[in-house]
XYZ file of C-alpha atoms in Angstrom:
667
model
C -49.294 53.529 -74.507
C -52.516 52.882 -76.455
C -51.541 55.551 -78.965
C -48.189 53.886 -79.459
C -49.815 50.487 -80.014
C -52.184 52.010 -82.561
C -49.301 53.558 -84.500
C -47.367 50.284 -84.509
C -50.369 48.291 -85.743
C -51.023 50.889 -88.413
C -47.430 50.750 -89.609
C -47.511 46.951 -89.820
C -50.721 47.074 -91.895
C -49.272 49.764 -94.143
C -46.058 47.814 -94.655
C -47.981 44.638 -95.421
C -49.984 46.490 -98.083
C -46.750 47.847 -99.515
C -45.312 44.347 -99.522
C -48.285 42.968 -101.432
C -48.057 45.713 -104.041
C -44.321 45.123 -104.371
C -44.928 41.512 -105.443
C -46.151 42.791 -108.809
C -43.141 45.017 -109.373
C -39.667 44.168 -110.553
C -37.397 43.803 -107.544
C -34.135 43.321 -109.376
C -31.410 42.596 -106.842
C -33.913 42.994 -103.995
C -34.601 39.271 -104.133
C -31.385 38.665 -102.248
C -32.448 36.722 -99.173
C -32.490 38.603 -95.877
C -30.911 35.858 -93.750
C -27.133 36.102 -93.821
C -25.181 33.114 -95.034
C -21.989 32.526 -93.027
C -21.206 32.477 -89.297
C -18.094 31.520 -87.329
C -19.216 31.622 -83.698
C -21.421 28.532 -83.410
C -18.639 26.029 -84.167
C -15.477 28.229 -84.136
C -15.172 27.762 -87.893
C -16.876 29.392 -90.860
C -20.066 27.644 -91.952
C -23.457 28.366 -93.462
C -26.011 29.705 -91.003
C -28.441 27.023 -92.221
C -26.028 24.372 -90.869
C -26.420 25.504 -87.248
C -29.135 23.770 -85.145
C -29.854 26.873 -83.046
C -31.482 30.293 -83.304
C -28.641 32.277 -84.861
C -28.747 35.810 -86.258
C -26.186 38.144 -87.806
C -26.037 41.951 -87.715
C -24.153 43.075 -90.832
C -22.167 46.215 -91.574
C -25.094 47.468 -93.681
C -27.453 46.945 -90.728
C -25.077 48.974 -88.556
C -24.916 51.856 -91.038
C -28.714 52.067 -91.287
C -29.364 51.675 -87.561
C -30.168 54.495 -85.146
C -27.900 52.851 -82.542
C -24.979 54.755 -81.034
C -23.152 51.703 -79.669
C -23.083 47.917 -79.774
C -25.533 47.363 -76.920
C -28.168 49.632 -78.487
C -27.713 47.864 -81.827
C -28.722 44.580 -80.189
C -32.112 45.954 -79.072
C -33.716 45.136 -82.418
C -32.689 41.486 -82.317
C -35.370 38.938 -81.488
C -35.674 38.140 -77.789
C -32.754 40.356 -76.740
C -33.528 42.612 -73.769
C -31.085 45.531 -73.431
C -31.139 47.710 -70.322
C -29.347 51.072 -70.143
C -28.863 51.450 -66.399
C -27.713 55.065 -66.103
C -29.300 56.504 -69.256
C -25.990 57.934 -70.510
C -24.965 55.029 -72.778
C -22.291 53.824 -70.356
C -23.629 50.870 -68.353
C -25.734 48.148 -69.965
C -26.987 44.651 -69.371
C -27.848 42.454 -72.354
C -30.132 39.493 -71.734
C -30.595 36.403 -73.920
C -33.244 33.807 -73.056
C -34.743 35.459 -69.978
C -31.968 35.346 -67.385
C -33.062 38.781 -66.221
C -31.268 39.967 -63.109
C -28.461 37.425 -63.622
C -28.150 38.054 -67.387
C -24.771 39.816 -67.236
C -23.099 36.633 -65.986
C -25.039 34.232 -68.235
C -24.375 35.929 -71.580
C -20.919 35.321 -73.023
C -19.561 38.223 -75.091
C -16.617 37.780 -77.432
C -14.591 40.208 -79.542
C -13.113 38.354 -82.511
C -13.512 35.183 -80.472
C -11.749 36.684 -77.431
C -13.660 36.413 -74.145
C -14.552 39.849 -72.668
C -16.528 38.750 -69.590
C -14.537 39.724 -66.528
C -13.697 37.314 -63.715
C -15.637 39.492 -61.256
C -19.118 41.029 -61.024
C -18.191 43.910 -63.343
C -19.155 41.629 -66.232
C -18.921 43.007 -69.786
C -17.853 46.550 -70.628
C -20.053 47.272 -73.663
C -18.219 50.513 -74.432
C -14.864 48.763 -74.903
C -15.429 48.231 -78.652
C -16.870 51.319 -80.406
C -19.455 50.752 -83.119
C -17.086 52.327 -85.671
C -14.806 49.263 -85.421
C -17.522 46.640 -85.792
C -17.911 44.759 -89.066
C -20.618 42.321 -87.951
C -22.124 40.739 -84.850
C -23.145 37.099 -84.515
C -25.700 36.043 -81.892
C -26.093 32.408 -80.799
C -29.126 32.130 -78.518
C -29.198 29.408 -75.892
C -26.357 27.212 -74.664
C -25.597 25.524 -77.991
C -22.045 26.968 -77.992
C -21.248 26.086 -74.352
C -19.225 23.030 -75.361
C -16.888 25.309 -77.312
C -16.713 28.303 -74.955
C -17.594 27.011 -71.480
C -18.411 29.377 -68.635
C -21.011 32.200 -68.902
C -22.747 30.906 -72.073
C -26.006 29.594 -70.550
C -28.133 32.312 -72.184
C -26.109 32.546 -75.372
C -23.011 33.933 -77.072
C -22.535 37.308 -78.763
C -19.437 37.594 -80.950
C -18.427 41.120 -82.034
C -16.252 40.859 -85.141
C -14.113 43.901 -85.853
C -13.008 45.355 -89.182
C -9.856 44.099 -90.850
C -7.804 45.592 -93.670
C -9.908 44.063 -96.430
C -10.045 47.187 -98.641
C -8.053 50.371 -99.140
C -9.924 53.303 -97.651
C -9.831 55.984 -94.998
C -12.402 58.317 -93.525
C -13.858 60.018 -90.506
C -17.037 61.238 -88.876
C -18.170 64.039 -86.585
C -21.438 64.112 -84.622
C -23.131 66.434 -82.170
C -26.477 66.456 -80.441
C -28.557 66.559 -77.284
C -27.042 66.787 -73.792
C -23.967 68.578 -75.227
C -22.885 65.376 -76.911
C -19.927 65.385 -79.275
C -18.231 62.541 -81.117
C -15.333 62.416 -83.576
C -13.816 59.314 -85.149
C -11.379 58.386 -87.925
C -10.107 55.205 -89.540
C -7.743 53.901 -92.227
C -7.368 50.441 -93.731
C -5.526 48.809 -96.579
C -4.203 45.592 -98.035
C -1.441 44.294 -100.321
C -0.645 40.787 -101.513
C 0.725 39.767 -98.119
C -0.077 42.561 -95.639
C -3.263 44.152 -94.309
C -3.921 46.838 -91.734
C -6.809 48.663 -90.071
C -6.570 51.548 -87.587
C -9.338 53.515 -85.889
C -9.750 56.135 -83.174
C -12.693 57.758 -81.404
C -13.420 60.564 -78.965
C -16.851 60.845 -77.318
C -18.107 63.356 -74.753
C -21.585 63.933 -73.316
C -23.197 65.536 -70.276
C -25.867 62.833 -70.250
C -29.601 63.044 -69.679
C -29.374 63.313 -65.889
C -27.212 65.292 -63.491
C -23.871 63.566 -62.872
C -24.279 61.297 -65.895
C -21.474 62.812 -67.953
C -19.240 60.448 -69.883
C -15.964 61.031 -71.735
C -14.485 58.228 -73.844
C -11.276 57.716 -75.838
C -10.624 54.662 -78.019
C -7.938 53.376 -80.352
C -7.910 50.081 -82.240
C -5.572 48.316 -84.645
C -5.480 45.087 -86.659
C -2.530 43.769 -88.689
C -2.385 40.694 -90.897
C 0.435 38.911 -92.694
C 0.018 36.053 -95.170
C 3.367 34.327 -95.588
C 1.887 31.982 -98.203
C -1.329 30.126 -98.977
C -0.853 27.993 -95.874
C 0.495 30.305 -93.161
C -1.089 33.527 -91.842
C -0.458 35.646 -88.769
C -2.813 38.256 -87.299
C -2.392 40.743 -84.466
C -5.074 43.043 -83.038
C -5.085 45.496 -80.155
C -7.344 48.054 -78.523
C -7.131 50.830 -75.952
C -10.142 52.252 -74.116
C -10.372 55.019 -71.522
C -13.449 56.645 -70.051
C -14.640 58.716 -67.138
C -18.292 58.491 -66.124
C -20.563 59.992 -63.509
C -22.916 57.679 -61.606
C -26.264 59.438 -61.064
C -27.796 56.623 -58.998
C -31.429 55.678 -58.525
C -34.452 57.817 -57.639
C -37.002 56.256 -55.296
C -40.742 56.846 -55.096
C -40.202 58.887 -51.937
C -37.639 61.053 -53.776
C -40.212 61.935 -56.431
C -42.780 62.630 -53.728
C -40.265 65.019 -52.138
C -39.987 66.970 -55.404
C -37.119 65.330 -57.305
C -37.247 65.556 -61.090
C -36.331 62.754 -63.503
C -33.014 64.395 -64.368
C -31.903 64.889 -60.760
C -29.143 62.956 -59.053
C -28.925 62.469 -55.292
C -25.317 61.313 -55.685
C -23.572 64.221 -57.452
C -20.047 63.071 -56.505
C -20.222 59.385 -57.467
C -18.042 58.358 -60.401
C -16.197 55.527 -62.112
C -13.001 55.821 -64.186
C -11.760 53.045 -66.482
C -8.625 52.262 -68.453
C -8.617 49.112 -70.539
C -6.326 47.671 -73.204
C -5.758 44.316 -74.885
C -3.530 42.666 -77.473
C -4.242 39.439 -79.325
C -2.135 37.310 -81.714
C -3.226 34.260 -83.677
C -0.990 32.327 -86.081
C -2.891 29.922 -88.345
C -1.642 27.029 -90.494
C -3.666 25.217 -93.148
C -2.905 21.533 -93.708
C -4.285 18.603 -95.688
C -7.078 19.911 -97.946
C -9.308 22.130 -95.789
C -7.970 21.686 -92.253
C -6.611 24.372 -89.913
C -4.416 24.531 -86.813
C -4.279 27.818 -84.900
C -3.466 29.327 -81.536
C -5.102 32.464 -80.117
C -3.090 34.230 -77.409
C -4.399 37.398 -75.761
C -3.608 39.635 -72.813
C -5.930 42.212 -71.271
C -5.385 44.722 -68.454
C -8.248 46.710 -66.953
C -8.012 49.360 -64.234
C -11.041 50.920 -62.589
C -11.493 53.448 -59.790
C -14.944 54.174 -58.406
C -16.455 56.252 -55.629
C -19.921 56.085 -54.102
C -21.476 57.573 -51.004
C -24.309 56.199 -48.926
C -26.117 56.877 -45.701
C -23.435 57.094 -43.022
C -20.338 57.009 -45.205
C -18.642 56.366 -48.542
C -16.875 53.627 -50.491
C -13.885 53.810 -52.865
C -12.709 50.863 -54.946
C -9.460 50.625 -56.905
C -9.268 47.439 -58.999
C -6.822 46.027 -61.536
C -7.558 42.825 -63.475
C -4.918 41.133 -65.640
C -6.206 38.361 -67.913
C -4.151 35.970 -70.026
C -5.820 33.514 -72.424
C -4.356 30.804 -74.646
C -6.632 28.885 -77.032
C -5.009 26.211 -79.270
C -7.406 24.581 -81.732
C -7.346 22.060 -84.584
C -10.164 21.891 -87.140
C -10.166 18.895 -89.470
C -12.551 19.321 -92.397
C -11.985 16.164 -94.385
C -14.325 13.406 -95.646
C -15.037 10.558 -93.234
C -16.174 7.241 -94.775
C -17.374 9.194 -97.804
C -19.318 11.775 -95.734
C -18.406 15.438 -95.213
C -17.169 15.888 -91.659
C -15.889 18.746 -89.471
C -13.980 17.824 -86.316
C -12.979 20.572 -83.877
C -10.605 19.814 -80.988
C -9.051 22.359 -78.660
C -8.550 23.788 -75.221
C -9.036 27.136 -73.476
C -6.730 28.384 -70.762
C -7.546 31.573 -68.860
C -5.765 33.130 -65.907
C -7.307 36.223 -64.304
C -5.600 38.039 -61.426
C -7.466 40.774 -59.586
C -5.794 43.258 -57.224
C -8.262 45.255 -55.127
C -7.935 48.102 -52.667
C -11.246 48.935 -50.997
C -11.580 51.905 -48.668
C -14.801 52.597 -46.794
C -15.931 54.889 -44.046
C -19.038 53.959 -42.082
C -20.187 56.366 -39.351
C -16.645 57.667 -38.868
C -14.922 54.287 -38.878
C -12.355 53.997 -41.690
C -11.502 50.545 -43.093
C -9.064 49.573 -45.846
C -8.813 46.128 -47.402
C -6.152 44.997 -49.874
C -7.053 41.792 -51.696
C -5.362 39.446 -54.192
C -7.861 37.232 -56.023
C -7.130 34.776 -58.827
C -9.179 32.458 -61.041
C -7.559 29.920 -63.371
C -9.655 28.042 -65.949
C -8.664 25.165 -68.184
C -11.206 23.612 -70.542
C -10.899 20.822 -73.131
C -13.464 20.455 -75.892
C -14.337 18.342 -78.901
C -17.093 19.024 -81.408
C -18.011 17.103 -84.539
C -20.489 17.715 -87.343
C -21.222 14.859 -89.750
C -23.217 15.363 -92.960
C -25.152 12.163 -93.616
C -26.404 13.609 -96.910
C -26.552 16.929 -98.725
C -29.527 17.887 -96.520
C -29.205 15.990 -93.218
C -26.462 16.440 -90.613
C -25.896 15.516 -86.974
C -23.557 17.225 -84.530
C -22.378 16.872 -80.976
C -19.828 18.224 -78.561
C -18.278 17.531 -75.160
C -16.341 19.731 -72.750
C -14.476 19.122 -69.508
C -13.466 22.197 -67.516
C -11.715 23.036 -64.249
C -11.629 26.274 -62.250
C -9.111 26.958 -59.481
C -9.530 29.959 -57.157
C -7.017 31.601 -54.852
C -8.003 34.356 -52.422
C -6.020 36.459 -50.049
C -6.066 39.640 -48.006
C -2.661 41.201 -47.411
C -3.465 42.326 -43.876
C -5.321 39.131 -42.922
C -4.103 36.532 -40.442
C -4.740 33.601 -42.812
C -3.303 34.117 -46.287
C -4.042 32.746 -48.855
C -7.034 30.399 -49.183
C -8.204 28.416 -52.215
C -10.913 26.208 -53.695
C -11.598 24.500 -57.012
C -14.421 23.140 -59.173
C -14.767 20.980 -62.259
C -17.659 20.649 -64.693
C -18.496 18.702 -67.843
C -21.252 18.986 -70.457
C -22.342 17.750 -73.860
C -24.462 18.979 -76.751
C -26.261 17.229 -79.620
C -28.203 18.470 -82.629
C -29.973 17.369 -85.802
C -30.227 19.711 -88.761
C -32.159 19.356 -92.026
C -31.358 21.832 -94.823
C -34.100 22.573 -97.328
C -31.735 24.734 -99.360
C -28.533 26.759 -98.717
C -30.486 29.324 -96.673
C -33.333 27.331 -95.063
C -33.355 24.594 -92.428
C -35.205 22.796 -89.643
C -33.376 21.825 -86.436
C -33.656 20.233 -82.995
C -30.915 20.406 -80.365
C -30.099 19.584 -76.760
C -27.325 21.297 -74.857
C -25.950 21.699 -71.358
C -24.159 24.620 -69.763
C -22.637 25.746 -66.482
C -21.581 28.918 -64.718
C -18.882 29.175 -62.091
C -19.209 31.798 -59.345
C -17.145 34.887 -60.121
C -14.444 36.046 -57.733
C -16.541 38.485 -55.705
C -19.477 36.070 -55.438
C -17.497 33.306 -53.787
C -15.257 35.592 -51.714
C -16.906 37.384 -48.789
C -15.380 40.858 -48.343
C -16.972 41.287 -44.916
C -15.623 38.117 -43.322
C -12.567 37.951 -45.647
C -12.975 34.273 -46.464
C -14.382 31.907 -49.073
C -18.089 31.156 -49.005
C -17.822 27.392 -49.414
C -21.605 27.029 -49.703
C -21.685 28.445 -53.276
C -21.463 25.850 -56.044
C -21.488 26.178 -59.848
C -24.876 26.320 -61.529
C -25.861 23.974 -64.369
C -28.509 24.133 -67.109
C -30.191 21.869 -69.645
C -31.475 23.480 -72.848
C -33.823 22.031 -75.485
C -34.819 23.959 -78.588
C -36.395 23.403 -81.992
C -37.106 25.728 -84.874
C -36.730 26.625 -88.510
C -35.500 29.320 -90.884
C -37.131 29.867 -94.264
C -35.695 32.104 -96.962
C -37.901 32.598 -100.032
C -37.141 33.938 -103.493
C -39.604 36.766 -102.914
C -37.138 38.280 -100.439
C -39.026 36.993 -97.388
C -37.180 35.421 -94.463
C -38.977 33.808 -91.514
C -37.511 32.404 -88.326
C -39.311 30.494 -85.560
C -37.899 28.912 -82.395
C -39.182 27.154 -79.268
C -36.916 26.745 -76.222
C -36.957 25.288 -72.716
C -34.149 25.805 -70.153
C -33.979 24.231 -66.694
C -31.289 25.519 -64.336
C -30.162 23.999 -61.055
C -28.340 25.921 -58.314
C -28.642 29.245 -60.135
C -26.284 31.755 -58.548
C -27.903 35.041 -57.503
C -27.715 37.812 -54.926
C -30.339 37.420 -52.206
C -31.271 40.924 -50.944
C -33.142 39.452 -47.998
C -29.979 37.773 -46.659
C -27.447 40.275 -48.099
C -25.390 37.510 -49.682
C -24.661 35.633 -52.911
C -26.017 32.092 -52.922
C -27.444 29.242 -54.975
C -31.181 29.174 -55.598
C -32.779 26.397 -53.509
C -35.303 25.698 -56.269
C -34.887 25.193 -60.015
C -35.349 28.086 -62.431
C -37.384 27.346 -65.560
C -37.353 29.383 -68.766
C -39.440 28.626 -71.814
C -40.500 30.702 -74.745
C -41.139 31.436 -78.394
C -39.051 33.590 -80.768
C -40.369 34.762 -84.128
C -38.821 36.899 -86.863
C -40.183 38.085 -90.210
C -38.213 40.173 -92.710
C -38.779 41.153 -96.315
C -36.885 43.099 -98.924
C -39.107 44.964 -101.363
C -38.736 47.465 -104.164
C -38.716 50.500 -101.886
C -36.528 49.094 -99.121
C -37.032 46.446 -96.460
C -38.901 45.881 -93.222
C -39.103 43.359 -90.438
C -40.958 42.473 -87.259
C -39.819 40.419 -84.277
C -41.658 38.998 -81.284
C -40.665 36.880 -78.313
C -42.622 35.421 -75.414
C -40.710 34.255 -72.336
C -41.834 32.613 -69.104
C -39.133 32.675 -66.430
C -40.207 31.178 -63.100
C -38.809 29.513 -59.988
C -39.844 25.946 -59.203
C -39.478 25.031 -55.531
C -37.644 26.588 -52.603
C -38.403 29.796 -50.714
C -39.362 31.666 -53.920
C -41.530 28.898 -55.382
C -43.744 30.093 -58.300
C -42.158 33.567 -58.311
C -41.179 35.246 -61.594
C -37.508 35.990 -62.203
C -36.754 39.745 -61.934
C -36.311 41.885 -65.050
C -37.680 39.354 -67.549
C -40.492 40.790 -69.705
C -42.961 38.146 -70.860
C -43.534 40.048 -74.111
C -41.044 41.813 -76.351
C -41.678 43.084 -79.858
C -39.827 45.197 -82.353
C -40.002 46.386 -85.909
C -37.608 48.011 -88.328
C -38.224 49.827 -91.561
C -35.793 51.090 -94.187
C -37.037 53.191 -97.094
C -34.332 53.882 -99.678
C -36.492 54.240 -102.781
C -35.202 57.783 -103.373
C -31.515 56.899 -103.316
C -29.154 58.337 -102.175
C -31.698 59.470 -99.538
C -32.984 56.937 -96.994
C -35.111 56.867 -93.843
C -34.954 54.208 -91.118
C -37.363 53.557 -88.233
C -36.668 51.228 -85.295
C -39.309 50.514 -82.669
C -39.085 48.398 -79.517
C -41.766 47.283 -77.067
C -40.764 45.804 -73.696
C -43.497 44.382 -71.493
C -44.021 44.503 -67.754
C -41.383 42.835 -65.621
C -40.514 42.280 -61.964
C -38.232 44.852 -60.340
C -34.588 43.913 -59.817
C -34.072 42.273 -56.371
C -37.797 41.512 -55.961
C -37.331 37.742 -55.957
C -40.372 37.324 -53.719
C -42.524 39.345 -56.190
C -43.734 41.542 -53.328
C -44.125 44.736 -55.399
C -46.109 45.703 -58.478
C -44.394 45.054 -61.795
C -42.230 47.582 -63.588
C -44.344 49.282 -66.300
C -44.029 48.391 -69.976
C -42.809 50.884 -72.577
C -42.536 51.476 -76.309
C -39.793 53.597 -77.885
C -39.522 54.652 -81.531
C -36.282 55.921 -83.087
C -35.684 57.376 -86.548
C -32.746 58.163 -88.808
C -32.602 60.103 -92.085
C -29.481 59.841 -94.238
C -28.274 61.471 -97.461
C -25.144 60.449 -99.359
C -23.351 62.483 -102.018
C -20.109 61.276 -103.582
C -17.789 60.560 -100.607
C -19.899 62.313 -97.985
C -22.899 61.182 -95.923
C -24.983 63.434 -93.696
C -27.520 62.119 -91.230
C -29.839 63.065 -88.398
C -31.181 60.574 -85.868
C -33.972 61.179 -83.362
C -34.418 58.832 -80.440
C -37.648 58.434 -78.462
C -39.831 60.189 -81.047
C -42.925 59.982 -78.814
C -41.063 61.627 -75.905
C -42.013 58.614 -73.792
C -41.395 58.878 -70.051
C -40.019 55.497 -69.029
C -37.281 53.672 -67.153
C -35.444 50.686 -68.588
C -33.953 49.801 -65.217
C -35.842 49.526 -61.935
C -34.645 48.059 -58.641
C -35.704 47.786 -55.022
C -33.687 50.144 -52.817
C -33.599 52.094 -49.580
C -34.711 51.053 -46.125
C -37.413 49.995 -45.852
C -37.314 48.671 -49.428
C -39.184 50.623 -52.084
C -39.203 50.912 -55.848
C -36.280 52.867 -57.290
C -35.717 53.959 -60.884
C -32.993 54.986 -63.318
C -34.926 57.318 -65.667
C -34.255 56.890 -69.383
C -33.774 59.867 -71.744
C -36.742 61.579 -73.342
C -36.577 62.817 -76.950
C -32.995 63.459 -78.067
C -31.171 63.799 -81.373
C -27.791 63.533 -83.084
C -26.594 65.019 -86.379
C -23.447 63.948 -88.163
C -21.299 64.058 -91.257
C -18.960 61.329 -92.483
C -16.367 61.261 -95.271
C -14.954 58.146 -96.924
C -12.223 57.834 -99.575
């Protein structure tokens, strides 16, 4: 690791020298500020990023093209304070953590696609492979619970909104890639627009054997977006997506497995697998009224089927699950002056109904058991958010939300059928924002958030009844920071945050059950970003420090699992010799507590540094590239958990050096 640190420090010094020399040269258009200008996620309407009193960042289409990432989750690694964990090492199963939620991050990070909620109503969380990178136009990241008033459940750590491509320009193209682990990818797209109509279609096929035995993955995707503008006031948009994949599940390797001679690529579970089929359709008519006001309704339907198999000591388990989710989101945005001041008022509601049909079959020491379950969660939330500009530089904002969740549980072969419970929660947010210029601001905000238990946290599959002891968790979030964008092409971001959570929901491995934490969980930290565009390209560095501890209860003073105190990253793009360019992305993740080690009984999971590179050459309508991941051939594991009996450290080894080469055509 010392060699890696030395290289990183050397690169930073070299880039700083290059930056200083570039100040004397003519930058031309390079003086365009790095921070991006408009976002839609923070308030559910388009506004300048400098108007948002929170740590917000945007990943643009250009960032995506220059990145070494193969999917959305990997693209997020370079973002400040975002901890991405590839569980199986085959780019299939990820957790993405904002603000140090660690082991519980998957259920405290809300992920949207074009504003549509993708978090499932059960523990399966977010399927990061559902939207291929080829379809993504930009990604907006709202750290902290600032957006909870607008989106409700699951947003305690933050919101990530993946915005897909629309038919904004007439073009078509395709790409083929191949590389390590017998990986192959092919994709194609077409888009176009007329005075009233727009369309965008895309398809992808991906196949890989994966780094480890039984980590193969085969994926098929298709996406479509259609738009119709009846006139200047009325528009109608429809989007849809289909996703299918088959994946092996290699499982963990324990210390005792390595001592017995297992290699990092071995799997002790060669027959475990998971198959998925997922599709959605979304429609949203929108009407403009008055001068700048909008009324719209988003309606979406999603169906997801999954079949999985896993074996364990003494038997096996097979799960067959179907989840049907309907959402309806009416919303009115009034952007009209109020008493001579600019004002934006947002009023709406969110209705979600998720029905889960489960058939679980298990055999334990020769005893075969089958359970057929019907689970349902119905949410209804009402929100109001207002932003008032007291002057051209100073604005205040606030929001309130009231939300209900009704659960129904049943087992078709149970004596008592069905059973039910319900919860209700409310929260508010407030913020003050001072804009120095259109791209720079200072801010302070306070926000609250909540998380309901998901279906398979509150329902006990062993006793076939509701665990009435589990309650929703709630958080309070304070943050302050600034963004500065300078004419020299420099952009700096700095943020301080403090989050206090009561009744945090987690899985207790000592008691083999989901429960509320009997102490508070405290998270505080610093996030820093520096970027600069110079004559030969651009570069940036990011650093975050996070303390995530438990205050009180049986785990008093313990650190929360899978939260690194230190994270750092840098990115470099050299395109001086256009049309040739080279990109480097590096990520350092510090030591962290193993998953399930809430008592902090074991040594920490080791830190790691990984460097990726991409070289690209464009000629007319064609672009060829080669990307190399893990240039140092680092031996590391992103995901580590306690497993076995008695408990010991178990690992999911991450890939060593690997590469991809590709060719794309665009017309």
